[in-house]
mmCIF file of C-alpha atoms in Angstrom:
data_model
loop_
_atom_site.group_PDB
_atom_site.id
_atom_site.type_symbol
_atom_site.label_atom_id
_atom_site.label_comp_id
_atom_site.label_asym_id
_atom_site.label_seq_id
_atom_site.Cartn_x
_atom_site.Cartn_y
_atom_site.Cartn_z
ATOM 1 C CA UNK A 109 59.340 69.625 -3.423
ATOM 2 C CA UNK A 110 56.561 67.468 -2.753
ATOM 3 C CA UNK A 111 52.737 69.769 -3.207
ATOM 4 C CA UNK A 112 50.386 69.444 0.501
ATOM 5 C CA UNK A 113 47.594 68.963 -2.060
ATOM 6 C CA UNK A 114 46.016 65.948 -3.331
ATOM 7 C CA UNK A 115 45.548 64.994 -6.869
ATOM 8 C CA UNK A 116 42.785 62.762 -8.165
ATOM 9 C CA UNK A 117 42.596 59.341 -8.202
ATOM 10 C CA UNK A 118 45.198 57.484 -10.620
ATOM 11 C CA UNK A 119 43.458 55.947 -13.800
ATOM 12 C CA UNK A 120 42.651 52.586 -13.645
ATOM 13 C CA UNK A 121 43.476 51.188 -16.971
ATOM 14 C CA UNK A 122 45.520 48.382 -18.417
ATOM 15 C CA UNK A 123 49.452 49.308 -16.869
ATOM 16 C CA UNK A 124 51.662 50.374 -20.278
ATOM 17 C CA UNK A 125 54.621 48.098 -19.185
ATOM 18 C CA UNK A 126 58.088 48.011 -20.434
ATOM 19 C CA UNK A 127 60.754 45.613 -20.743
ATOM 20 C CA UNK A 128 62.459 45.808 -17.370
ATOM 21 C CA UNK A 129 64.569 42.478 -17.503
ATOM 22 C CA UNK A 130 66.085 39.934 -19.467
ATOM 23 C CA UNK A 131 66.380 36.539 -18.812
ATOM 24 C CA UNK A 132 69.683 35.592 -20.268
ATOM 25 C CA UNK A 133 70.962 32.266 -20.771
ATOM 26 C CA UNK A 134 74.077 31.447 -22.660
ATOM 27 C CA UNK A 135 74.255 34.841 -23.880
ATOM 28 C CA UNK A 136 70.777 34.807 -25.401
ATOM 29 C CA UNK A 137 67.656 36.309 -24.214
ATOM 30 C CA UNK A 138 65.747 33.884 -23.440
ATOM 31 C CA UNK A 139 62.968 35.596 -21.425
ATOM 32 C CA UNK A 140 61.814 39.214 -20.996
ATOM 33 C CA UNK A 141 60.322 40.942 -17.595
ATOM 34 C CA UNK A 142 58.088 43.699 -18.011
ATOM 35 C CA UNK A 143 57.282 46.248 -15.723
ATOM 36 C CA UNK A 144 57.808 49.929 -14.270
ATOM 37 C CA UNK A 145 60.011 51.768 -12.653
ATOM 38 C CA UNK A 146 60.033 55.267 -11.246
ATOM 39 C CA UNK A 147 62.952 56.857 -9.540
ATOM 40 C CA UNK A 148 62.200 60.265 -7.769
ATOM 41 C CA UNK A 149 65.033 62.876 -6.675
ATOM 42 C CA UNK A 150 65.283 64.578 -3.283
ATOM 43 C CA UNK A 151 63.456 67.067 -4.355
ATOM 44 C CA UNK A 152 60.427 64.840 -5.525
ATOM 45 C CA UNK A 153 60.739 65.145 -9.297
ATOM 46 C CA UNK A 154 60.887 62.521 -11.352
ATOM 47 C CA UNK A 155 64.545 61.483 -12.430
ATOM 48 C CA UNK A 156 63.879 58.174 -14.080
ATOM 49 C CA UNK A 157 60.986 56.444 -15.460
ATOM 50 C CA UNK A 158 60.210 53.455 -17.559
ATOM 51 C CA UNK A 159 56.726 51.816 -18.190
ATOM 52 C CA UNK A 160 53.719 53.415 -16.614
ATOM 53 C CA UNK A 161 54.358 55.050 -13.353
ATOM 54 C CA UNK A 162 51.077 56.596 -13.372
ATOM 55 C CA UNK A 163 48.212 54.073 -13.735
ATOM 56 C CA UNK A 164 46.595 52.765 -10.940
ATOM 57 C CA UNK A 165 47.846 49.324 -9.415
ATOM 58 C CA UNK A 166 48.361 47.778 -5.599
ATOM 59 C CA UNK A 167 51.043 47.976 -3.818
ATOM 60 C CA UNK A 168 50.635 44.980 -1.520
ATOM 61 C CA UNK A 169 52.547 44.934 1.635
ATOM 62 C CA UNK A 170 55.108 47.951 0.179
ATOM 63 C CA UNK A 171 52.102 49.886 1.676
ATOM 64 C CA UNK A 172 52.295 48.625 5.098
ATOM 65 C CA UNK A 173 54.698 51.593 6.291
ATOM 66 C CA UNK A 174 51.990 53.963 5.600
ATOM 67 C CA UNK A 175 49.942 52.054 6.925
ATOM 68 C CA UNK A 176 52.065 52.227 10.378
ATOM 69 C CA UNK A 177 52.366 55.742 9.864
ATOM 70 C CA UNK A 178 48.675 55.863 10.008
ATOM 71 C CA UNK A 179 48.662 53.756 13.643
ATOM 72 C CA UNK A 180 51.347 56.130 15.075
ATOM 73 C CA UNK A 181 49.508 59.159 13.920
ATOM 74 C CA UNK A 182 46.079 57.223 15.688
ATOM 75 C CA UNK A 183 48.524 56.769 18.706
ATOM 76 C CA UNK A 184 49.983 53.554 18.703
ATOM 77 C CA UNK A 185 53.205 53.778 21.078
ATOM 78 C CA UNK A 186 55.131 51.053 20.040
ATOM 79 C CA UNK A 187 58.773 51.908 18.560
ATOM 80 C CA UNK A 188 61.585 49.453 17.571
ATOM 81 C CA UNK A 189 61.833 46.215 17.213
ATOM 82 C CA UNK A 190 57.920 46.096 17.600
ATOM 83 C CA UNK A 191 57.053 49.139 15.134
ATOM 84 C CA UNK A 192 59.304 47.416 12.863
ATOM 85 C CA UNK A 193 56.987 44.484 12.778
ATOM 86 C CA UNK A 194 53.719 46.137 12.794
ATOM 87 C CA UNK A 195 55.305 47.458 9.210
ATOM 88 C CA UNK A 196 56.237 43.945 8.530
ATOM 89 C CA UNK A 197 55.811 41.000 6.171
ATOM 90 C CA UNK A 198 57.728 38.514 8.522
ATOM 91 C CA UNK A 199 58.927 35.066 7.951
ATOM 92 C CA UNK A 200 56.855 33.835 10.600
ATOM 93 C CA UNK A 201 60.346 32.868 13.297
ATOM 94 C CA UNK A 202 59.973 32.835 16.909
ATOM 95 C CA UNK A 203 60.818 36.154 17.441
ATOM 96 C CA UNK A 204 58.143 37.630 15.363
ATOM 97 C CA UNK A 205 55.780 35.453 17.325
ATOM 98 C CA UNK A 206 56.622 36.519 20.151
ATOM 99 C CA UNK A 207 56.486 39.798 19.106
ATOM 100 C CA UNK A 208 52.920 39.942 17.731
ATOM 101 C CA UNK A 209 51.918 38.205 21.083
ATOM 102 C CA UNK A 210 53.957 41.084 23.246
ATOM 103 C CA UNK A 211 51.739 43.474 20.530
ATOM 104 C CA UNK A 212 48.560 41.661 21.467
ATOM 105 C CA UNK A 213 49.037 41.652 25.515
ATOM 106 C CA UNK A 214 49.750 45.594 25.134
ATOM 107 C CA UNK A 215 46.666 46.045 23.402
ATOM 108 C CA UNK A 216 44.889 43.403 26.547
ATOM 109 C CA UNK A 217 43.265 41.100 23.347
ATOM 110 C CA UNK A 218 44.013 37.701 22.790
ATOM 111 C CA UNK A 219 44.951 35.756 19.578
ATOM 112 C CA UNK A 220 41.796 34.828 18.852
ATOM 113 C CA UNK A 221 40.985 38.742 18.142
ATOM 114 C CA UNK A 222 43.034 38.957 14.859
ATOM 115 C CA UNK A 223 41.308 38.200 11.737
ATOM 116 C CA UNK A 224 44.131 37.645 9.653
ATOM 117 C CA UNK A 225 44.066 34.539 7.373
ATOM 118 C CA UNK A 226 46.167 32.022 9.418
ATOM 119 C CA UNK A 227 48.681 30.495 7.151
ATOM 120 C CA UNK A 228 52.391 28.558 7.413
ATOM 121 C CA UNK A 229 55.261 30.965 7.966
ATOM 122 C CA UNK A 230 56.378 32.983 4.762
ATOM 123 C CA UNK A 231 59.804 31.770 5.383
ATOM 124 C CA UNK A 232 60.806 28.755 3.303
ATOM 125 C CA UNK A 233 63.510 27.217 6.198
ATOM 126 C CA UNK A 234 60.850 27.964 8.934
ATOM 127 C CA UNK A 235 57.558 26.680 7.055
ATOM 128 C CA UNK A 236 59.665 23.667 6.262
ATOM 129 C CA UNK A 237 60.544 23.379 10.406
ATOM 130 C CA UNK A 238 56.621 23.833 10.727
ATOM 131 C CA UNK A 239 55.357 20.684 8.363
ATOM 132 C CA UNK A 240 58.312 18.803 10.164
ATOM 133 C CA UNK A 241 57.299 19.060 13.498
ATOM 134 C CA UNK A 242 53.122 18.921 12.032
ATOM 135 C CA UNK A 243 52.203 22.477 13.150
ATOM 136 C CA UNK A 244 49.485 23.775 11.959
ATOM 137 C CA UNK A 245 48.720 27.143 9.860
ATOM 138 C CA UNK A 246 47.966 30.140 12.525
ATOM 139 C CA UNK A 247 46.891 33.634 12.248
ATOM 140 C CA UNK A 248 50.515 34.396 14.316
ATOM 141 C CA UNK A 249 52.432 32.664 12.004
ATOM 142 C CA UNK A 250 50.573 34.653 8.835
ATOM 143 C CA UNK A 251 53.411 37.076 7.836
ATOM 144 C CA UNK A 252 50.642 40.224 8.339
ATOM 145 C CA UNK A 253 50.045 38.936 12.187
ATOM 146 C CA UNK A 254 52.458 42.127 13.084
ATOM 147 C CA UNK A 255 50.299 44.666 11.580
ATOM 148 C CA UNK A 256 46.824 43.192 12.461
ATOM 149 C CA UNK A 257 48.158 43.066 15.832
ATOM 150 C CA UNK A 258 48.824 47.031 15.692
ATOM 151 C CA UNK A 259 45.806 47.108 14.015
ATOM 152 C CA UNK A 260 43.467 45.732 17.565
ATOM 153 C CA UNK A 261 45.967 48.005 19.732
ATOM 154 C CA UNK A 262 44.964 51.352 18.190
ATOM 155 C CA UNK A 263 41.497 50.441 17.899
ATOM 156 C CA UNK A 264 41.759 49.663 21.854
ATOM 157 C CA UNK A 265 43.564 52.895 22.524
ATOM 158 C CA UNK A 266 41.294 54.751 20.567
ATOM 159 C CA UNK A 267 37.718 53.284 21.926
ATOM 160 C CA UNK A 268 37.397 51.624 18.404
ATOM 161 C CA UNK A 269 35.061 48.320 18.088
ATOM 162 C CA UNK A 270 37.501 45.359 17.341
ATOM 163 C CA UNK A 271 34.461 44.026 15.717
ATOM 164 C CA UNK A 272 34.886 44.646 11.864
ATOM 165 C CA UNK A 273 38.368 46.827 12.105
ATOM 166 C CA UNK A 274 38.943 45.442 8.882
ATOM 167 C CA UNK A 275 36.222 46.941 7.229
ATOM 168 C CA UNK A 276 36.864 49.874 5.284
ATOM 169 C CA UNK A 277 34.433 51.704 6.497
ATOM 170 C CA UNK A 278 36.082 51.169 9.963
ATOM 171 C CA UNK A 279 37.546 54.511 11.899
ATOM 172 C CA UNK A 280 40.664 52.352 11.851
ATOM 173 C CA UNK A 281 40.680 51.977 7.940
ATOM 174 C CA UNK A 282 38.972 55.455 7.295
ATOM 175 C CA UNK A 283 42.047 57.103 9.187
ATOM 176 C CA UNK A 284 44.677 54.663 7.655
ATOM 177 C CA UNK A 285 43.244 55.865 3.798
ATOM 178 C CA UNK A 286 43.372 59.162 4.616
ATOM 179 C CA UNK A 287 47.417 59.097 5.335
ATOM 180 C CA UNK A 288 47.224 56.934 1.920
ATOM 181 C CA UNK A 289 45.810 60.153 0.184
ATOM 182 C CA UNK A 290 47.971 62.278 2.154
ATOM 183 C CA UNK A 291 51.150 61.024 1.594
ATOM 184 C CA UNK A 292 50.892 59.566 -1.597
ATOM 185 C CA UNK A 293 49.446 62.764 -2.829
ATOM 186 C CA UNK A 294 46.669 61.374 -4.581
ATOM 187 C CA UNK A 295 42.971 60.184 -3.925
ATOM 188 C CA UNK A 296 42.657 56.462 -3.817
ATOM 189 C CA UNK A 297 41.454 54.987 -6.996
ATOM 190 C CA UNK A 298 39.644 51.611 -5.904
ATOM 191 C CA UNK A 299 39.619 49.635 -2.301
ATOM 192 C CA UNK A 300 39.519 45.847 -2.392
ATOM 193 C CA UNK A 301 41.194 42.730 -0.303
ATOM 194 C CA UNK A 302 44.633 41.863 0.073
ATOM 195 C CA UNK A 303 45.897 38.397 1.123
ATOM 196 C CA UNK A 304 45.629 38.713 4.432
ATOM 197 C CA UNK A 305 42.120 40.511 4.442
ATOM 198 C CA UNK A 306 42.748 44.142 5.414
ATOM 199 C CA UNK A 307 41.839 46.619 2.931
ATOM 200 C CA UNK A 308 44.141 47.538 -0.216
ATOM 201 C CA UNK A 309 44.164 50.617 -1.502
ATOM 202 C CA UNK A 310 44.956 51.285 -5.188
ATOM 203 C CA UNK A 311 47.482 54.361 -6.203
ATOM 204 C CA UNK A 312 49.849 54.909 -8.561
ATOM 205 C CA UNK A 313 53.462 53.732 -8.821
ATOM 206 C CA UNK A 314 54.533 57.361 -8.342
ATOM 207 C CA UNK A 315 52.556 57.928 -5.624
ATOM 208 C CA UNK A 316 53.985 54.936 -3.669
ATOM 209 C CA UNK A 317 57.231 56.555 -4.014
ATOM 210 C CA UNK A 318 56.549 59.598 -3.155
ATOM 211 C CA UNK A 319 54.733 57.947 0.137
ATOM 212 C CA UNK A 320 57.725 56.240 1.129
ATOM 213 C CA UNK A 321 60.159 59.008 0.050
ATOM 214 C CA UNK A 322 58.061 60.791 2.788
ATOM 215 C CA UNK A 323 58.731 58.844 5.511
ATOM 216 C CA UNK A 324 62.254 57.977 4.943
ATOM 217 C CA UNK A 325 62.931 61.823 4.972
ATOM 218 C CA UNK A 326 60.452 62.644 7.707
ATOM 219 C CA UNK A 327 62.676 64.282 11.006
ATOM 220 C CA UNK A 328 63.100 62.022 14.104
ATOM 221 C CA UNK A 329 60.096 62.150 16.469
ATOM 222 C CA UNK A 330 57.544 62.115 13.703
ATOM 223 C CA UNK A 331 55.388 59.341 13.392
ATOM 224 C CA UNK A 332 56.644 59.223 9.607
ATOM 225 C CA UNK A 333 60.355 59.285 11.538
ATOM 226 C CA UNK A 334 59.404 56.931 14.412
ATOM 227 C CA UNK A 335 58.177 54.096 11.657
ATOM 228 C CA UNK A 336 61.171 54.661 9.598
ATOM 229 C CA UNK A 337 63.454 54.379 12.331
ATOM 230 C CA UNK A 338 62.510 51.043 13.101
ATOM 231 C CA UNK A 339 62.242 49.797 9.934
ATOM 232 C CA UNK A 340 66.022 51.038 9.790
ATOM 233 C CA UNK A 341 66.814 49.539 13.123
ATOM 234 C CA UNK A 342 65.289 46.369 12.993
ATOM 235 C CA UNK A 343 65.547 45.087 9.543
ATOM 236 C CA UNK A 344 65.047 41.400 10.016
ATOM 237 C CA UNK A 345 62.076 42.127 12.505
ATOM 238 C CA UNK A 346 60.448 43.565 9.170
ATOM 239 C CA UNK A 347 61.327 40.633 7.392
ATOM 240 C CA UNK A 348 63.244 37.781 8.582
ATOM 241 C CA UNK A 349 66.715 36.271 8.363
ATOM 242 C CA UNK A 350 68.604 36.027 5.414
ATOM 243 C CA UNK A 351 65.336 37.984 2.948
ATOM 244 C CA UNK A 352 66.832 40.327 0.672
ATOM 245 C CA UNK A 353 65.460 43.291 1.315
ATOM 246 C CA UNK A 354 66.923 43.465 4.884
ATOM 247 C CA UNK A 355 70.239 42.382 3.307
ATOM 248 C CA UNK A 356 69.298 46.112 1.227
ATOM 249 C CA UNK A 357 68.544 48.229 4.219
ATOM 250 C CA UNK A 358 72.256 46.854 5.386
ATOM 251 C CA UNK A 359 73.565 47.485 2.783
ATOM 252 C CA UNK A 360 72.896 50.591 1.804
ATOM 253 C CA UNK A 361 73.647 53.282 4.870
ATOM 254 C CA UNK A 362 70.155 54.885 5.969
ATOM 255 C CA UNK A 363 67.990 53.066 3.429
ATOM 256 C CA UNK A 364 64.301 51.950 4.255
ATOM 257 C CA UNK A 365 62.979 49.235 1.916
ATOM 258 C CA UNK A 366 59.773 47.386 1.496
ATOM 259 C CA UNK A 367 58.727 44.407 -0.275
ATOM 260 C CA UNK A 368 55.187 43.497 -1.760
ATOM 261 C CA UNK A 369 53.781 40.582 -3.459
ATOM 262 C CA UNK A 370 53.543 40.458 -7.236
ATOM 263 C CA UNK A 371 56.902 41.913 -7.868
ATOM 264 C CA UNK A 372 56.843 45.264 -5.441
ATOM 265 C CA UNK A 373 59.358 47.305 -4.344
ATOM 266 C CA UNK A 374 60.015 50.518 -2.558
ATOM 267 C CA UNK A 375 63.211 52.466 -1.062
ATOM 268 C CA UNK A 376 64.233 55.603 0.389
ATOM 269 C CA UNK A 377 67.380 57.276 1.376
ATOM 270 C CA UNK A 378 67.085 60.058 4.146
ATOM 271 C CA UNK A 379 67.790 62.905 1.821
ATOM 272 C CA UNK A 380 64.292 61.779 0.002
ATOM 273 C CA UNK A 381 65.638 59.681 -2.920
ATOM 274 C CA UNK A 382 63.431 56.860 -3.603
ATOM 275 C CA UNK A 383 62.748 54.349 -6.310
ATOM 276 C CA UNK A 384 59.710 52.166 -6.681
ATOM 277 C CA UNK A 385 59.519 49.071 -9.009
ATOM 278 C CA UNK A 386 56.478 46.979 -10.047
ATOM 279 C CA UNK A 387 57.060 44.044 -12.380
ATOM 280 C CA UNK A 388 54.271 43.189 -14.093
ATOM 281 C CA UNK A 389 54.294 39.367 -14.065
ATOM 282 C CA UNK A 390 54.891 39.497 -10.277
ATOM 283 C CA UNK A 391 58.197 37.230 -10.747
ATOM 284 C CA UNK A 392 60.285 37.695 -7.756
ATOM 285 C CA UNK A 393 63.466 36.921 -9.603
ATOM 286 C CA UNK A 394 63.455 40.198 -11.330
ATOM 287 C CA UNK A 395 62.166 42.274 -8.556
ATOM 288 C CA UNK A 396 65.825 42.918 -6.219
ATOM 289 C CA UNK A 397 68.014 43.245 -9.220
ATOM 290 C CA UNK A 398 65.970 46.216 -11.123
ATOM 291 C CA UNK A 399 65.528 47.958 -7.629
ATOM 292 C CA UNK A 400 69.002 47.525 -7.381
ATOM 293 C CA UNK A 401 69.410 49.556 -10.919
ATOM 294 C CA UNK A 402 66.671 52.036 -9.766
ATOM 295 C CA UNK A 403 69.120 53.104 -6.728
ATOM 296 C CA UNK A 404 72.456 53.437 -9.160
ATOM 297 C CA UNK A 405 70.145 55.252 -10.886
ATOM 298 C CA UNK A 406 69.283 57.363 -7.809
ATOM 299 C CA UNK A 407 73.004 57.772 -7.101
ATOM 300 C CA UNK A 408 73.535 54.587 -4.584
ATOM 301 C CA UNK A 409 77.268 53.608 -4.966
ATOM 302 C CA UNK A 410 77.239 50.772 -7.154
ATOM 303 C CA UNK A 411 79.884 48.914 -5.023
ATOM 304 C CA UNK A 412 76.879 48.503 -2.126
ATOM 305 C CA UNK A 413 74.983 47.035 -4.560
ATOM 306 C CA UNK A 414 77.259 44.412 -6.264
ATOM 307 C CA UNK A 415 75.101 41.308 -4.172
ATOM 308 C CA UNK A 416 71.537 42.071 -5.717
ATOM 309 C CA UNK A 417 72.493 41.838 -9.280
ATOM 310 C CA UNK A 418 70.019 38.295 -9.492
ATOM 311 C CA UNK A 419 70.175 34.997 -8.901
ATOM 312 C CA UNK A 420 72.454 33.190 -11.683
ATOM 313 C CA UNK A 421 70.811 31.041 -13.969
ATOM 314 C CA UNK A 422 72.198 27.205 -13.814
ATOM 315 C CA UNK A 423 72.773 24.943 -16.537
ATOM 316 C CA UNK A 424 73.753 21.135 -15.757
ATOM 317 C CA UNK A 425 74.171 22.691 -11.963
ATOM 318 C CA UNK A 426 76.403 25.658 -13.370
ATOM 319 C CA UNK A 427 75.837 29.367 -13.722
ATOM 320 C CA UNK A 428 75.287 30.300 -17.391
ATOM 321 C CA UNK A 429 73.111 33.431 -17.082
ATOM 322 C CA UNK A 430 71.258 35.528 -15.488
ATOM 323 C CA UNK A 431 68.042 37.930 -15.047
ATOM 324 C CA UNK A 432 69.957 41.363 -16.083
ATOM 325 C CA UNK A 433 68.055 45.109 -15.870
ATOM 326 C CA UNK A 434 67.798 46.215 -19.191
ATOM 327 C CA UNK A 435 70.073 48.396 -21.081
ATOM 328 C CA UNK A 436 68.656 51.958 -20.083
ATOM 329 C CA UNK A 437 68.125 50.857 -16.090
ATOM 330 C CA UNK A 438 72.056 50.051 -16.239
ATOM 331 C CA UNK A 439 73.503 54.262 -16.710
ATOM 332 C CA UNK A 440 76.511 53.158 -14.623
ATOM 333 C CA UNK A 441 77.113 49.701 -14.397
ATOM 334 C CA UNK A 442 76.326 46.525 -16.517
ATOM 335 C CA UNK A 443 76.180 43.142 -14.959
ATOM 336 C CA UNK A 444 78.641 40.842 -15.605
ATOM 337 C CA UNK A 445 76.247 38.533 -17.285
ATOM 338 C CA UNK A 446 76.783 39.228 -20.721
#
């Protein structure tokens, strides 16, 4: 079982990667992936590792459902569809627009309150609906608006300053790093900036998984339960149509997953299973189909998991490879890319 006390900060060193993936093409590696991988049992111990699971890195936006926990624990009351996206990293569609608005009238602040970068919509279909019809980059259509929006509403319920809640010295920030350190089990090892300007807090691989194994376990009516729920509910609001790891959480019956930039990945089955996977040259490509490993690894039935093996590789407009887990990530099943 998980320990109630936390360790010390993670070490921040250069990450001691492993090969993760192959590229194959025509039956020949072609490329390798490196990376890490740690898969963690239900009752917290590790199961399966490969790299470094223990150095410091960022998580990215596989953080933001601790970071909701945090904002439930502050009092935030939103549940649903709308939790959902205040743990999201949205493709920027209508309904998650309209859902950071509904955020910001609950919270009585306007738009011009978030200080989010504004950007096009994450989603490639929508952003390419956006420079069609020549709208302009917006701090709604940024796929953080969600959370920055949750962000203003606990500061208003709480009698916060909106004024510089992205500062890490904030109350808002100082109460969101102290579920960090809580549920990760570890102190944070260094603060800096993510992409959309809130605070990122550095832990460890393991420590990320054992945050999210946390809240995927956590009973119903806890704010750990309430943001999981969502998540769990309301897939796409988290993400957006057709994004894989909503196809996961479908997929696989009670699963909450999270995506992060460069190459991040979390999961958690109810029964506190989890798996998190960092690959260390951020490629996206390799990111679903080791996570998909992680969980066979973790005891997911391999038949959910048959759609996340990769995207094929094409060759004069016809598969003839693929990005394949390596060897010791496959226990059960190996691709059919040979």
């Amino acid at each position: 079982m998980f320990s109630s006390s936390v360790a010390d900060a993670p070490l921040i060193r250069e990450p001691l990667h492993a090969p993760v993936a192959h590229l194959i093409r025509g039956g020949v590696v072609e490329g390798i992936h490196y990376g890490s991988v740690v898969v963690l049992g239900a009752d917290g111990r590790v199961g399966f590792q490969l790299g470094d699971i223990e150095a410091a890195f960022y998580p990215r936006s596989a953080l933001k459902p601790v970071q909701a926990v945090a904002m439930v624990r502050a009092g935030l009351p939103l549940d649903g569809e709308l939790l959902s996206l205040a743990a999201a990293s949205h493709s920027g569609e209508e309904r998650h627009l309209a859902g950071t608005r509904r955020i910001l009238e609950l919270a009585g602040v306007s738009e011009d309150a978030l200080r989010n970068v504004p950007d096009m919509p994450f989603g490639p279909s929508v952003r390419d609906a956006w420079v069609r019809e020549g709208r302009a980059a917006s701090r709604l259509a940024q796929n953080c608006s969600g959370k920055h929006a949750a962000m203003l509403y606990t500061c208003v319920l709480n009698g916060w300053p909106l004024e510089g809640y992205l500062d890490p010295t904030h109350p808002l920030q100082i109460a969101i790093a102290e579920v960090v350190e809580e549920l990760t089990g570890q102190r944070i090892a260094r603060v800096t900036v993510d992409g959309c300007g809130a605070p990122l807090f550095s832990v460890s691989l393991n420590g990320l998984a054992r945050a999210v194994s946390r809240i995927a376990s956590a009973g119903a009516g806890t704010a750990e339960g309430r943001v999981a729920d969502a998540m769990r509910g309301h897939a796409e609001m988290a993400s957006g149509a057709g994004r894989d790891v909503a196809a996961l959480m479908r997929a696989v019956p009670g699963l909450l997953a999270k995506d992060g930039f460069e190459g991040v990945q979390v999961a958690a089955l109810p029964d506190g299973r989890a798996v998190a996977v960092k690959i260390a040259d951020g490629a996206n490509r390799a990111r679903i189909p080791v996570a998909a490993a992680a969980l066979a690894w973790a005891g997911v039935s391999t038949e959910l998991l048959t759609e996340f093996q990769g995207e094929a590789l094409l060759g004069g407009g016809e598969p003839v490879g693929c990005v394949r887990p390596v060897r010791s990530l496959e226990p059960v099943v190996v691709s059919a890319c040979a």
